[in-house]
mmCIF file of C-alpha atoms in Angstrom:
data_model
loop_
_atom_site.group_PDB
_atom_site.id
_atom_site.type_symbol
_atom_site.label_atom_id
_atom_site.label_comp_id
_atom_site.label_asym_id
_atom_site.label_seq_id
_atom_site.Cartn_x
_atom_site.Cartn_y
_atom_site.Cartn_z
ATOM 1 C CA UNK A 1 79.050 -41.522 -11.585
ATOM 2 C CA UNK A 2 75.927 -39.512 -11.680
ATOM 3 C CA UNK A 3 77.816 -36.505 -13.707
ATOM 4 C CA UNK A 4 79.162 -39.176 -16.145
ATOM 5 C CA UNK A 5 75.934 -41.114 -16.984
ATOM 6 C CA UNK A 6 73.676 -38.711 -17.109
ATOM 7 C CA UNK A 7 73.191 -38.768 -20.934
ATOM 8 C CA UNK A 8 72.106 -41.179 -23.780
ATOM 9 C CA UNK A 9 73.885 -44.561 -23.734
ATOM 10 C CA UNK A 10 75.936 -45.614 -27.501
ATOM 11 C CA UNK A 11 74.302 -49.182 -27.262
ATOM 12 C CA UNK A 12 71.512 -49.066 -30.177
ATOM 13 C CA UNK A 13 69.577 -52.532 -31.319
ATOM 14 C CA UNK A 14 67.368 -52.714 -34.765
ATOM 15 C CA UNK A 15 65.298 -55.685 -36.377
ATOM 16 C CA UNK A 16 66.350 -56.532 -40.227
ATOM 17 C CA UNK A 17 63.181 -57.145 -41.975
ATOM 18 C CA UNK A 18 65.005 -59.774 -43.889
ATOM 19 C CA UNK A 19 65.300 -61.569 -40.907
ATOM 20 C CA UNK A 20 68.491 -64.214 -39.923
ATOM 21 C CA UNK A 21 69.801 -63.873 -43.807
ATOM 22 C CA UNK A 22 69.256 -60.427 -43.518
ATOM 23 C CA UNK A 23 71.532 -60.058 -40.723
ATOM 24 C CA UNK A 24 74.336 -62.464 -41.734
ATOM 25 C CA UNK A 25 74.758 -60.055 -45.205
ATOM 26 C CA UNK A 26 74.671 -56.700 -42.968
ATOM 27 C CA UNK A 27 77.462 -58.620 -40.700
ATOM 28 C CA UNK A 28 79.527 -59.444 -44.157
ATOM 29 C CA UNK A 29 79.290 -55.676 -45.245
ATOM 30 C CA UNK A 30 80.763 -53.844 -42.681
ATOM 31 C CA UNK A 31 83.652 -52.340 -43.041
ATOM 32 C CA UNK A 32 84.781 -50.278 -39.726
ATOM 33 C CA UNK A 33 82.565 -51.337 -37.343
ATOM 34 C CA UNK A 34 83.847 -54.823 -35.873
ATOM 35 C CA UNK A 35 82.282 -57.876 -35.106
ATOM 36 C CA UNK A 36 82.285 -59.148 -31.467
ATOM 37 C CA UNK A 37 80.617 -60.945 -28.897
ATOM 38 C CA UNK A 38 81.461 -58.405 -26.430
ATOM 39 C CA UNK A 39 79.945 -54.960 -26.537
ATOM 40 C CA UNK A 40 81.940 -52.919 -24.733
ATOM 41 C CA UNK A 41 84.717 -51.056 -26.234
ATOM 42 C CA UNK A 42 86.106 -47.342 -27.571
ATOM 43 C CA UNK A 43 85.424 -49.238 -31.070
ATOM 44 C CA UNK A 44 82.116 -49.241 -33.099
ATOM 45 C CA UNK A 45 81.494 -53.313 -32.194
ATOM 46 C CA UNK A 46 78.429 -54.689 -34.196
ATOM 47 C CA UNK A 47 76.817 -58.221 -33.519
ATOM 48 C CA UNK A 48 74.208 -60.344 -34.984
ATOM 49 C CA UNK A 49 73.087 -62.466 -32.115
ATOM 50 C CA UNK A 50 71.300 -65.082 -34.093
ATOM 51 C CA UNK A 51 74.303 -66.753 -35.796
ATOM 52 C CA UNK A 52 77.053 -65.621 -33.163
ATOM 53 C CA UNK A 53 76.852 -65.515 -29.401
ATOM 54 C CA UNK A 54 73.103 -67.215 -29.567
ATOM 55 C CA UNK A 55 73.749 -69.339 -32.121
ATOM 56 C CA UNK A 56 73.961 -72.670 -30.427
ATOM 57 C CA UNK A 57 70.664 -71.588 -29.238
ATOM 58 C CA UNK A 58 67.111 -73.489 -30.179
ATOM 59 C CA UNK A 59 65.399 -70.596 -32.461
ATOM 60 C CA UNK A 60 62.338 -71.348 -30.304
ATOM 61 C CA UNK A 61 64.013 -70.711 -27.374
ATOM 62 C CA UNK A 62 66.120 -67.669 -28.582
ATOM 63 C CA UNK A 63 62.590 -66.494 -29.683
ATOM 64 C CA UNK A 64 61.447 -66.615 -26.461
ATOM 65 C CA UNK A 65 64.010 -64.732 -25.274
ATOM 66 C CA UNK A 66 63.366 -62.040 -27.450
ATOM 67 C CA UNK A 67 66.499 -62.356 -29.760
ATOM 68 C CA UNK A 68 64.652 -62.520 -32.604
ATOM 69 C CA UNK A 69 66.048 -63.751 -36.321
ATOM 70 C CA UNK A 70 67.252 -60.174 -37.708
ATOM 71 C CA UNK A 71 68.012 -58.604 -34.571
ATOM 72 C CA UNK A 72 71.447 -56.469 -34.791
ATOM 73 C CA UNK A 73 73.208 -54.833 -31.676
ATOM 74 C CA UNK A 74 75.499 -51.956 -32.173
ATOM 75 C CA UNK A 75 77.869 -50.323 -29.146
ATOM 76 C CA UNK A 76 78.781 -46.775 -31.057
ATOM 77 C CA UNK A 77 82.710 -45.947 -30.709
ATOM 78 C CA UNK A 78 84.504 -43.388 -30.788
ATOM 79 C CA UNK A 79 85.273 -42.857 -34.209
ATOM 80 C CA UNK A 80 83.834 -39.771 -36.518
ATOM 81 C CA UNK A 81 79.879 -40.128 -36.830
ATOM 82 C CA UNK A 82 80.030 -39.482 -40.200
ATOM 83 C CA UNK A 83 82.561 -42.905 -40.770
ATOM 84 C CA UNK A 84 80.550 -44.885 -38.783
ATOM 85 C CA UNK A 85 76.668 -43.607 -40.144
ATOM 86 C CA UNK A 86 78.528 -44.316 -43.906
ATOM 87 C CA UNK A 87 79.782 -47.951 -42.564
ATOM 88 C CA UNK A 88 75.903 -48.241 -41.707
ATOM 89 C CA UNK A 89 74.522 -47.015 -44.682
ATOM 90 C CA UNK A 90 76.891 -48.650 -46.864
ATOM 91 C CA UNK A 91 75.514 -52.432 -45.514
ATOM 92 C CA UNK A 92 72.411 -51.640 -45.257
ATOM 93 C CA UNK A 93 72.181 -50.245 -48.821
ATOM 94 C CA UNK A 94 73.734 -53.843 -49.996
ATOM 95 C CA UNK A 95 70.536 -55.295 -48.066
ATOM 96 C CA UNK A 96 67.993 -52.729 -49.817
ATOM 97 C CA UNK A 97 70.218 -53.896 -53.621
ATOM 98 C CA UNK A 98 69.318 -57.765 -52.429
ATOM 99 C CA UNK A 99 65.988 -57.311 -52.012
ATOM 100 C CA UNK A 100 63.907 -53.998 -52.211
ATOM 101 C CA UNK A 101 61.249 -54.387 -49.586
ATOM 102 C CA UNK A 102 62.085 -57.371 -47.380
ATOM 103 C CA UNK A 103 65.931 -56.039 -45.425
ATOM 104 C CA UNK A 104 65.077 -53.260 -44.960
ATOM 105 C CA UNK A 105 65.647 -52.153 -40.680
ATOM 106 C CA UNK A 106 63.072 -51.169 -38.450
ATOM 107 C CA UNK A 107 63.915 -49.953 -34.980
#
């Protein structure tokens, strides 16, 4: 186990500026990543905690809890960096078209 973890782990999390709208818009724009609750997979999985798995959630207590309105978790598959960094850029660009300053990610 200590040979095969030794590295980086493929789980990566970012805040959308443009908050829970923000992150709905990014979820209706990708194309090969695929949305899921779970984040474990050979597949680029993509979620938007704030209106999926937490979304029965009082914001004040999701808040608390740190899952914040524009918060987007990504598990990174297997598939050619250069497919999946285009699936991100491509959804994220529709974000930037929407509104210039306000979607924009921060990590």
């Amino acid at each position: 186990a200590k040979k095969q973890a030794s590295g980086f782990g493929s789980m990566i999390s970012f805040e959308l500026k443009g908050g829970y709208d923000a992150g709905e818009k990014m979820m209706n724009n990708v194309n090969l990543a695929t949305l899921a609750v779970s984040l474990g997979d050979v597949d680029t999985l993509i979620q938007h905690p704030a209106s999926m798995t937490h979304a029965p959630v009082p914001r004040e207590e999701r808040l608390a809890a740190g899952i914040t309105d524009g918060l987007v978790r990504i598990s990174i598959g297997i598939e050619d960096v250069e497919d999946i960094i285009a699936d991100l850029d491509n959804s994220l660009s529709v974000l930037a078209d929407v509104e210039e300053d306000e979607s924009l990610a921060t990590v």
